[in-house]
Amino acid sequence: MDLTLYVWRQNGPEEKGKLEQYAAKNVSPDSSFLEMLDEVNNDLIENGIDPIEFDNDCREGICGTCGCVVNGIPHGPQEKTTACQLHMRQFSDGDSLTLEPWRAKAFPVVKDLVVDRTALDNIIESGGYTSAYTGEVGEANQTLISKPDSDYAMDAAECIGCGACVAACPNGSAMLFTSAKIAQMAVLPQGEIEAAERVQNMTEAMLNAGFGNCTNHYECEAACPKGVSVKFIAKTNREFVKALAK
Amino acid sequence: MQMLQSSIGRKLVMALTGLCLVGFVLVHLLGNSSVFIGADGINAYAEHLHALGPVVWIFRIVLLSLFGLHIFFGIQLTLENRAARPIDYNQKKNIRTSFGAETMIYTGLAILAFAVYHLFHFTVHATNPEISVGVLPLDAVGRHDVFTMMVLSFQKFFISAVYVGAMVTLLLHLSHGVQSLFQTLGVLGSKTLPVMEKIARAAAIVIFVGFISIPVSILLGLINL
C-alpha cells in the first residue's frame, strides 16, 4: 500500500521545525510502523535527504524507547501498543499519516521525532529508590507480601517510561508516570521507609521539570501502551495526604 | 514542600473547595425550589435566612473565601498547564476526555461572571432596580417579597436566557468537576471511577434541570403573581 507521510523535521533543539511531506510506497501491511520508517529512510538516503530521526531500541514493545504521535495519538491508533508493535495493517492504502514528536516543555526536541526524556529520569532520581538491608542474605520468606499487593505493584511497574502519558495529556503532565513509580513502591514493605518523602519529592521534581498538573482528563491511561491505570494517580493523592499528616 | 506550592496540594484545595461549592449549589437549589410553594414558601425561606443575622455574614465570608481559593488556584494551575506545552500539536486527537473537562477554565470564568451579575440582580438590586427596589419592600405579612421579584425578573426573557445560559456552563463545569474532585481526593479505584463519572454527570444534569425549572416555569406562566 502507498501512504503519504507528514513528518516533523527539526534539526536541533533551538532550530525551528516544520512538517515535511514524504511518500511511503509499496508498504507491506505486515511490516511494523518502524520498519515502514526504515524503508522511507532508505529512500530518503538514496535521494540525498537526511533520514528521519526516531528513537527505537528493542522493537518488541518492552523498552519504552520508541514513540511518536501518529495522527494525533501517541504510539498511533491501536490501543495498548507501542509504535514498534504497531503494524501497518492498521492503516489503509492512500492514508495520510502525520508524525510529530512528544510535545512538552519538559521534553525538548533533540532532532525530528526524538525528544530528550531526561526529565523522567530526574523524577526517578528524586525518589524512585528504597532503603535496603545490607549484610548477610536474609531468609527467603522474611518479608511477606500478599498476592493482591504484589499484583498491584506489578501492574504499576508495567510502566515502561515511554512518555506517551505526557504526550497525550492536554496539560503535558507526567502524573501517570510519576504515580506509577510512587504506587509500585507504596504498597510494598520495602517502600515504606521513604514513603512520605517519596511522594513529595517526586511530585515536586515533576513540577520543577516543567510538566503540567493533572486535571483528570484520563487521556494518559487511554494512550498508555501498557494500560497503566489512573487508579495509581488516586493512590498517589492518598499517599500525599498521608505524608501531610506526618 | 509547602502544601500550597505542590501539584497535589493545590489540586486538593481545588477538590475540597469544589466539594463545598457543590454543597452550596445544592442548598441554594433546595432553597430556591421553595418558590414552587408560592410567595409563602420563598418569602418565609428568605425571612429565615435573614433572621440568622451574623451567621449569614459568617456564611458569606466563608463562601467568598471558598470561591476565591477555587478561582485563584484554578487560574494558576491552568496557566502552568498551558506553559507545559509551549508548542502545540498540528494534529491532536483526544480519546477519553470530555468537552466539559477541556473547557473548565472557560465555564469557571463564565460562572464567576454570572455569580457577580446574579448578586447585582438579586442581592444588591442594582441591575433591575425597577423590579427589585419597587417591589422588594414587603409582602402582605410584612416580609421581603422575594417571590414577586423572582417572578417579575424571570418574566423578562433576557434575564431568563442569561440564567439558563449560565446554568449550561454550570452543567459542563460539574459534569467534569464532580468526578474529578473525588479522583483527586483519592477515593476512587478502577471499578468505582466509571461509576462516579456516570453519577457526576447525572448529578450535574439534576442540578441543571432543578435550576432552570424556575425561570422556565415562570416564562411558561406555571408560576405567576
Short mmCIF file of N, CA, C and O in Angstrom, two decimals, chain A residues 8 19 69 71-73 98 100-106 166-172 175 199-200 203-204 206-207 210-219 221-222 229-231 233-234 236-238 240-241 244, chain B residues 1-3 5-12 76-78 80-98 101-103 176 179-190 193 197:
data_model
loop_
_atom_site.label_atom_id
_atom_site.label_comp_id
_atom_site.label_asym_id
_atom_site.label_seq_id
_atom_site.Cartn_x
_atom_site.Cartn_y
_atom_site.Cartn_z
N TRP A 8 7.40 15.66 11.16
CA TRP A 8 8.01 16.83 11.79
C TRP A 8 9.53 16.76 11.62
O TRP A 8 10.15 15.81 12.10
N LEU A 19 6.54 20.53 9.28
CA LEU A 19 6.10 19.26 8.72
C LEU A 19 6.55 19.17 7.26
O LEU A 19 6.36 20.11 6.49
N VAL A 69 3.88 10.75 17.93
CA VAL A 69 2.44 10.97 17.85
C VAL A 69 1.99 10.74 16.40
O VAL A 69 2.47 11.43 15.50
N ASN A 71 -1.00 10.73 13.79
CA ASN A 71 -2.36 11.27 13.59
C ASN A 71 -3.01 11.69 14.90
O ASN A 71 -4.17 11.39 15.17
N GLY A 72 -2.24 12.35 15.75
CA GLY A 72 -2.79 12.93 16.96
C GLY A 72 -2.84 12.01 18.15
O GLY A 72 -3.27 12.41 19.23
N ILE A 73 -2.40 10.73 18.00
CA ILE A 73 -2.44 9.79 19.12
C ILE A 73 -1.03 9.24 19.37
O ILE A 73 -0.41 8.72 18.45
N THR A 98 0.28 11.85 9.96
CA THR A 98 1.05 12.98 10.47
C THR A 98 1.86 12.48 11.66
O THR A 98 1.30 11.94 12.61
N GLU A 100 4.48 13.42 14.66
CA GLU A 100 5.05 14.52 15.45
C GLU A 100 5.72 13.97 16.69
O GLU A 100 5.36 12.90 17.18
N PRO A 101 6.71 14.70 17.22
CA PRO A 101 7.34 14.25 18.46
C PRO A 101 6.42 14.48 19.65
O PRO A 101 5.43 15.21 19.55
N TRP A 102 6.71 13.85 20.80
CA TRP A 102 6.02 14.18 22.05
C TRP A 102 6.17 15.68 22.24
O TRP A 102 7.28 16.21 22.14
N ARG A 103 5.08 16.35 22.52
CA ARG A 103 5.15 17.81 22.71
C ARG A 103 5.00 18.16 24.18
O ARG A 103 3.93 17.99 24.76
N ALA A 104 6.08 18.61 24.79
CA ALA A 104 6.04 19.09 26.18
C ALA A 104 7.27 19.96 26.41
O ALA A 104 8.33 19.71 25.83
N LYS A 105 7.09 20.96 27.26
CA LYS A 105 8.21 21.84 27.61
C LYS A 105 9.35 21.02 28.21
O LYS A 105 10.52 21.28 27.96
N ALA A 106 8.98 19.98 28.99
CA ALA A 106 9.99 19.17 29.68
C ALA A 106 10.68 18.17 28.74
O ALA A 106 11.65 17.54 29.13
N VAL A 166 2.58 11.80 28.94
CA VAL A 166 2.85 13.24 28.87
C VAL A 166 2.38 13.79 27.52
O VAL A 166 1.75 14.85 27.44
N ALA A 167 2.71 13.01 26.45
CA ALA A 167 2.35 13.46 25.10
C ALA A 167 0.85 13.56 24.93
O ALA A 167 0.35 14.45 24.24
N ALA A 168 0.10 12.66 25.57
CA ALA A 168 -1.35 12.63 25.41
C ALA A 168 -2.04 13.66 26.30
O ALA A 168 -3.11 14.17 25.96
N CYS A 169 -1.44 13.97 27.45
CA CYS A 169 -2.10 14.84 28.44
C CYS A 169 -2.30 16.25 27.89
O CYS A 169 -1.36 16.88 27.43
N PRO A 170 -3.53 16.76 27.94
CA PRO A 170 -3.77 18.14 27.50
C PRO A 170 -2.95 19.15 28.30
O PRO A 170 -2.74 20.27 27.85
N ASN A 171 -2.48 18.75 29.50
CA ASN A 171 -1.70 19.65 30.34
C ASN A 171 -0.20 19.34 30.31
O ASN A 171 0.55 19.91 31.08
N GLY A 172 0.21 18.40 29.46
CA GLY A 172 1.62 18.00 29.45
C GLY A 172 2.10 17.57 30.82
O GLY A 172 3.21 17.87 31.24
N MET A 175 1.92 12.96 35.39
CA MET A 175 1.34 12.42 36.62
C MET A 175 1.18 10.90 36.57
O MET A 175 1.36 10.24 37.58
N VAL A 199 6.65 10.69 47.83
CA VAL A 199 5.54 11.31 47.12
C VAL A 199 5.76 12.82 46.99
O VAL A 199 5.47 13.42 45.96
N GLN A 200 6.34 13.42 48.04
CA GLN A 200 6.57 14.87 47.98
C GLN A 200 7.68 15.19 47.00
O GLN A 200 7.55 16.09 46.16
N THR A 203 6.74 14.35 43.14
CA THR A 203 5.78 15.26 42.52
C THR A 203 6.38 16.67 42.40
O THR A 203 6.09 17.39 41.45
N GLU A 204 7.27 17.00 43.34
CA GLU A 204 7.96 18.29 43.23
C GLU A 204 8.91 18.29 42.04
O GLU A 204 8.97 19.25 41.26
N MET A 206 8.57 16.57 39.41
CA MET A 206 7.74 16.62 38.20
C MET A 206 7.42 18.07 37.84
O MET A 206 7.58 18.50 36.69
N LEU A 207 7.02 18.83 38.85
CA LEU A 207 6.64 20.22 38.62
C LEU A 207 7.86 21.05 38.21
O LEU A 207 7.80 21.85 37.27
N GLY A 210 9.01 21.10 34.64
CA GLY A 210 8.21 21.85 33.67
C GLY A 210 6.99 21.09 33.16
O GLY A 210 6.34 21.52 32.21
N PHE A 211 6.69 19.94 33.80
CA PHE A 211 5.46 19.23 33.44
C PHE A 211 4.26 19.97 34.04
O PHE A 211 4.40 20.68 35.04
N GLY A 212 3.09 19.76 33.46
CA GLY A 212 1.88 20.39 33.98
C GLY A 212 1.30 19.61 35.15
O GLY A 212 1.90 18.65 35.65
N ASN A 213 0.12 20.03 35.59
CA ASN A 213 -0.57 19.37 36.70
C ASN A 213 -1.71 18.51 36.13
O ASN A 213 -2.31 18.84 35.12
N CYS A 214 -2.00 17.44 36.84
CA CYS A 214 -3.09 16.54 36.41
C CYS A 214 -4.44 17.20 36.67
O CYS A 214 -4.69 17.72 37.75
N THR A 215 -5.31 17.21 35.64
CA THR A 215 -6.68 17.67 35.88
C THR A 215 -7.69 16.58 35.52
O THR A 215 -8.84 16.87 35.18
N ASN A 216 -7.25 15.33 35.60
CA ASN A 216 -8.15 14.19 35.45
C ASN A 216 -8.89 14.11 34.11
O ASN A 216 -10.08 13.86 34.06
N HIS A 217 -8.14 14.34 33.03
CA HIS A 217 -8.71 14.10 31.70
C HIS A 217 -8.68 12.60 31.36
O HIS A 217 -9.43 12.15 30.50
N TYR A 218 -7.75 11.88 31.98
CA TYR A 218 -7.53 10.44 31.77
C TYR A 218 -7.07 10.10 30.36
O TYR A 218 -7.18 8.95 29.92
N GLU A 219 -6.57 11.09 29.61
CA GLU A 219 -6.00 10.82 28.29
C GLU A 219 -4.76 9.93 28.41
O GLU A 219 -4.44 9.16 27.50
N GLU A 221 -4.13 7.39 30.48
CA GLU A 221 -4.48 5.96 30.55
C GLU A 221 -4.88 5.45 29.16
O GLU A 221 -4.51 4.34 28.76
N ALA A 222 -5.61 6.28 28.42
CA ALA A 222 -6.07 5.88 27.09
C ALA A 222 -4.89 5.71 26.13
O ALA A 222 -4.93 4.88 25.22
N SER A 229 -3.16 2.21 34.86
CA SER A 229 -4.44 2.79 35.26
C SER A 229 -4.28 4.09 36.04
O SER A 229 -3.31 4.27 36.79
N VAL A 230 -5.25 4.99 35.86
CA VAL A 230 -5.24 6.24 36.63
C VAL A 230 -5.57 5.99 38.11
O VAL A 230 -5.51 6.92 38.91
N LYS A 231 -5.89 4.72 38.47
CA LYS A 231 -6.09 4.43 39.90
C LYS A 231 -4.80 4.70 40.67
O LYS A 231 -4.83 4.99 41.87
N ILE A 233 -2.92 7.24 40.17
CA ILE A 233 -2.91 8.68 40.47
C ILE A 233 -3.71 8.93 41.74
O ILE A 233 -3.29 9.68 42.63
N ALA A 234 -4.87 8.24 41.86
CA ALA A 234 -5.66 8.35 43.09
C ALA A 234 -4.84 7.86 44.28
O ALA A 234 -4.85 8.46 45.37
N THR A 236 -1.60 7.90 44.57
CA THR A 236 -0.58 8.92 44.85
C THR A 236 -1.18 10.08 45.64
O THR A 236 -0.56 10.61 46.56
N ASN A 237 -2.41 10.46 45.27
CA ASN A 237 -3.08 11.53 46.01
C ASN A 237 -3.28 11.13 47.48
O ASN A 237 -3.10 11.94 48.39
N ARG A 238 -3.63 9.85 47.70
CA ARG A 238 -3.79 9.37 49.08
C ARG A 238 -2.44 9.37 49.80
O ARG A 238 -2.36 9.73 50.97
N PHE A 240 -0.04 11.35 49.28
CA PHE A 240 0.29 12.74 49.58
C PHE A 240 -0.40 13.20 50.86
O PHE A 240 0.20 13.85 51.71
N VAL A 241 -1.67 12.83 51.00
CA VAL A 241 -2.42 13.20 52.20
C VAL A 241 -1.80 12.53 53.43
O VAL A 241 -1.63 13.15 54.48
N LEU A 244 1.24 14.38 54.40
CA LEU A 244 0.91 15.65 55.07
C LEU A 244 0.65 15.43 56.55
O LEU A 244 1.01 16.24 57.40
N MET B 1 7.84 20.10 51.13
CA MET B 1 7.32 21.15 50.22
C MET B 1 6.00 21.69 50.76
O MET B 1 5.18 20.95 51.29
N GLN B 2 5.83 22.96 50.63
CA GLN B 2 4.62 23.58 51.14
C GLN B 2 3.40 23.03 50.38
O GLN B 2 3.42 22.87 49.18
N MET B 3 2.37 22.76 51.17
CA MET B 3 1.12 22.25 50.61
C MET B 3 0.62 23.09 49.43
O MET B 3 0.19 22.57 48.41
N GLN B 5 2.21 24.98 47.38
CA GLN B 5 3.06 25.11 46.20
C GLN B 5 3.10 23.81 45.42
O GLN B 5 3.51 23.79 44.27
N SER B 6 2.71 22.72 46.07
CA SER B 6 2.84 21.42 45.43
C SER B 6 1.70 21.19 44.43
O SER B 6 0.65 21.81 44.51
N SER B 7 1.97 20.28 43.52
CA SER B 7 0.99 19.97 42.49
C SER B 7 -0.27 19.36 43.10
O SER B 7 -1.38 19.81 42.85
N ILE B 8 -0.06 18.33 43.94
CA ILE B 8 -1.22 17.63 44.50
C ILE B 8 -1.90 18.49 45.57
O ILE B 8 -3.13 18.51 45.67
N GLY B 9 -1.11 19.23 46.36
CA GLY B 9 -1.68 20.07 47.41
C GLY B 9 -2.68 21.06 46.84
O GLY B 9 -3.79 21.23 47.37
N ARG B 10 -2.30 21.71 45.75
CA ARG B 10 -3.20 22.70 45.15
C ARG B 10 -4.42 22.04 44.53
O ARG B 10 -5.52 22.58 44.53
N LYS B 11 -4.20 20.83 43.99
CA LYS B 11 -5.35 20.07 43.47
C LYS B 11 -6.32 19.71 44.58
O LYS B 11 -7.54 19.74 44.40
N LEU B 12 -5.76 19.38 45.76
CA LEU B 12 -6.62 19.05 46.89
C LEU B 12 -7.45 20.27 47.31
O LEU B 12 -8.62 20.15 47.65
N GLN B 76 -4.22 29.71 38.36
CA GLN B 76 -2.79 29.45 38.46
C GLN B 76 -2.41 28.10 37.83
O GLN B 76 -1.46 28.01 37.05
N LEU B 77 -3.18 27.06 38.15
CA LEU B 77 -2.89 25.73 37.61
C LEU B 77 -3.08 25.71 36.09
O LEU B 77 -2.29 25.11 35.37
N THR B 78 -4.12 26.39 35.61
CA THR B 78 -4.37 26.41 34.17
C THR B 78 -3.20 27.07 33.43
O THR B 78 -2.75 26.58 32.39
N GLU B 80 -0.08 27.28 34.44
CA GLU B 80 1.07 26.35 34.48
C GLU B 80 0.89 25.24 33.45
O GLU B 80 1.84 24.85 32.77
N ASN B 81 -0.33 24.71 33.35
CA ASN B 81 -0.58 23.60 32.45
C ASN B 81 -0.41 24.02 31.00
O ASN B 81 0.03 23.24 30.16
N ARG B 82 -0.78 25.25 30.69
CA ARG B 82 -0.60 25.73 29.31
C ARG B 82 0.86 25.91 29.00
O ARG B 82 1.31 25.62 27.90
N ALA B 83 1.62 26.40 30.01
CA ALA B 83 3.05 26.64 29.80
C ALA B 83 3.79 25.32 29.60
O ALA B 83 4.89 25.30 29.05
N ALA B 84 3.19 24.21 30.06
CA ALA B 84 3.86 22.91 29.96
C ALA B 84 3.87 22.39 28.53
O ALA B 84 4.54 21.40 28.25
N ARG B 85 3.11 23.00 27.63
CA ARG B 85 3.18 22.60 26.21
C ARG B 85 3.28 23.85 25.35
O ARG B 85 2.29 24.31 24.77
N PRO B 86 4.49 24.45 25.28
CA PRO B 86 4.63 25.72 24.55
C PRO B 86 4.38 25.58 23.05
O PRO B 86 3.87 26.51 22.42
N ILE B 87 4.76 24.42 22.46
CA ILE B 87 4.50 24.21 21.03
C ILE B 87 3.40 23.17 20.92
O ILE B 87 3.54 22.04 21.40
N ASP B 88 2.30 23.55 20.28
CA ASP B 88 1.15 22.66 20.24
C ASP B 88 1.27 21.66 19.08
O ASP B 88 2.09 21.83 18.19
N TYR B 89 0.47 20.63 19.15
CA TYR B 89 0.44 19.66 18.05
C TYR B 89 -0.25 20.27 16.83
O TYR B 89 -1.16 21.09 16.97
N ASN B 90 0.17 19.83 15.63
CA ASN B 90 -0.59 20.16 14.43
C ASN B 90 -1.88 19.36 14.42
O ASN B 90 -2.91 19.81 13.95
N GLN B 91 -1.75 18.14 14.94
CA GLN B 91 -2.92 17.26 14.99
C GLN B 91 -2.92 16.57 16.34
O GLN B 91 -1.93 15.96 16.73
N LYS B 92 -4.03 16.68 17.08
CA LYS B 92 -4.12 16.01 18.38
C LYS B 92 -5.52 15.45 18.51
O LYS B 92 -6.51 16.16 18.33
N LYS B 93 -5.58 14.15 18.79
CA LYS B 93 -6.89 13.52 18.94
C LYS B 93 -7.04 13.11 20.40
O LYS B 93 -6.25 12.32 20.91
N ASN B 94 -8.03 13.65 21.08
CA ASN B 94 -8.29 13.20 22.45
C ASN B 94 -9.26 12.04 22.41
O ASN B 94 -10.23 12.04 21.66
N ILE B 95 -8.99 11.03 23.24
CA ILE B 95 -9.77 9.80 23.19
C ILE B 95 -10.77 9.74 24.34
O ILE B 95 -11.90 9.35 24.18
N ARG B 96 -10.31 10.14 25.52
CA ARG B 96 -11.06 9.83 26.72
C ARG B 96 -11.75 11.05 27.34
O ARG B 96 -12.82 10.95 27.91
N THR B 97 -11.14 12.22 27.20
CA THR B 97 -11.63 13.38 27.95
C THR B 97 -12.96 13.88 27.39
O THR B 97 -13.46 13.38 26.37
N SER B 98 -13.56 14.84 28.07
CA SER B 98 -14.88 15.33 27.66
C SER B 98 -14.80 16.82 27.36
O SER B 98 -13.86 17.50 27.75
N ALA B 101 -14.49 18.74 30.50
CA ALA B 101 -13.15 18.75 31.10
C ALA B 101 -12.24 19.74 30.38
O ALA B 101 -11.43 20.43 30.99
N GLU B 102 -12.38 19.83 29.06
CA GLU B 102 -11.50 20.70 28.28
C GLU B 102 -11.84 22.17 28.45
O GLU B 102 -11.02 23.03 28.12
N THR B 103 -13.06 22.47 28.90
CA THR B 103 -13.49 23.87 28.96
C THR B 103 -13.64 24.37 30.40
O THR B 103 -14.29 25.39 30.62
N HIS B 176 -17.60 17.51 34.69
CA HIS B 176 -16.23 17.06 34.90
C HIS B 176 -15.83 17.21 36.37
O HIS B 176 -15.20 16.31 36.95
N GLN B 179 -16.72 14.35 39.32
CA GLN B 179 -15.95 13.10 39.34
C GLN B 179 -14.47 13.40 39.58
O GLN B 179 -13.77 12.65 40.26
N SER B 180 -14.01 14.52 39.01
CA SER B 180 -12.60 14.89 39.14
C SER B 180 -12.21 15.11 40.60
O SER B 180 -11.13 14.71 41.04
N LEU B 181 -13.11 15.74 41.37
CA LEU B 181 -12.76 16.05 42.75
C LEU B 181 -12.63 14.77 43.58
O LEU B 181 -11.76 14.66 44.44
N PHE B 182 -13.48 13.77 43.27
CA PHE B 182 -13.37 12.51 44.03
C PHE B 182 -12.10 11.74 43.65
O PHE B 182 -11.49 11.08 44.47
N GLN B 183 -11.70 11.84 42.38
CA GLN B 183 -10.44 11.22 41.96
C GLN B 183 -9.27 11.90 42.68
O GLN B 183 -8.36 11.26 43.17
N THR B 184 -9.32 13.23 42.75
CA THR B 184 -8.24 13.97 43.42
C THR B 184 -8.19 13.64 44.90
O THR B 184 -7.11 13.53 45.49
N LEU B 185 -9.35 13.46 45.51
CA LEU B 185 -9.37 13.12 46.93
C LEU B 185 -8.93 11.67 47.14
O LEU B 185 -8.78 11.21 48.27
N GLY B 186 -8.71 10.95 46.04
CA GLY B 186 -8.14 9.61 46.14
C GLY B 186 -9.12 8.54 46.58
O GLY B 186 -8.70 7.48 47.03
N VAL B 187 -10.40 8.79 46.45
CA VAL B 187 -11.37 7.81 46.94
C VAL B 187 -11.81 6.84 45.84
O VAL B 187 -12.58 5.94 46.08
N LEU B 188 -11.31 7.03 44.60
CA LEU B 188 -11.78 6.18 43.51
C LEU B 188 -10.75 5.14 43.11
O LEU B 188 -9.55 5.36 43.20
N GLY B 189 -11.24 3.99 42.68
CA GLY B 189 -10.40 2.94 42.12
C GLY B 189 -10.84 2.66 40.70
O GLY B 189 -11.71 3.36 40.17
N SER B 190 -10.25 1.60 40.08
CA SER B 190 -10.58 1.40 38.66
C SER B 190 -12.02 0.94 38.46
O SER B 190 -12.59 1.13 37.40
N LEU B 193 -14.34 4.39 39.48
CA LEU B 193 -14.20 5.61 38.67
C LEU B 193 -15.27 5.74 37.57
O LEU B 193 -15.92 6.79 37.48
N GLU B 197 -18.11 8.64 37.31
CA GLU B 197 -18.27 9.51 36.14
C GLU B 197 -19.74 9.61 35.75
O GLU B 197 -20.23 10.69 35.41
#
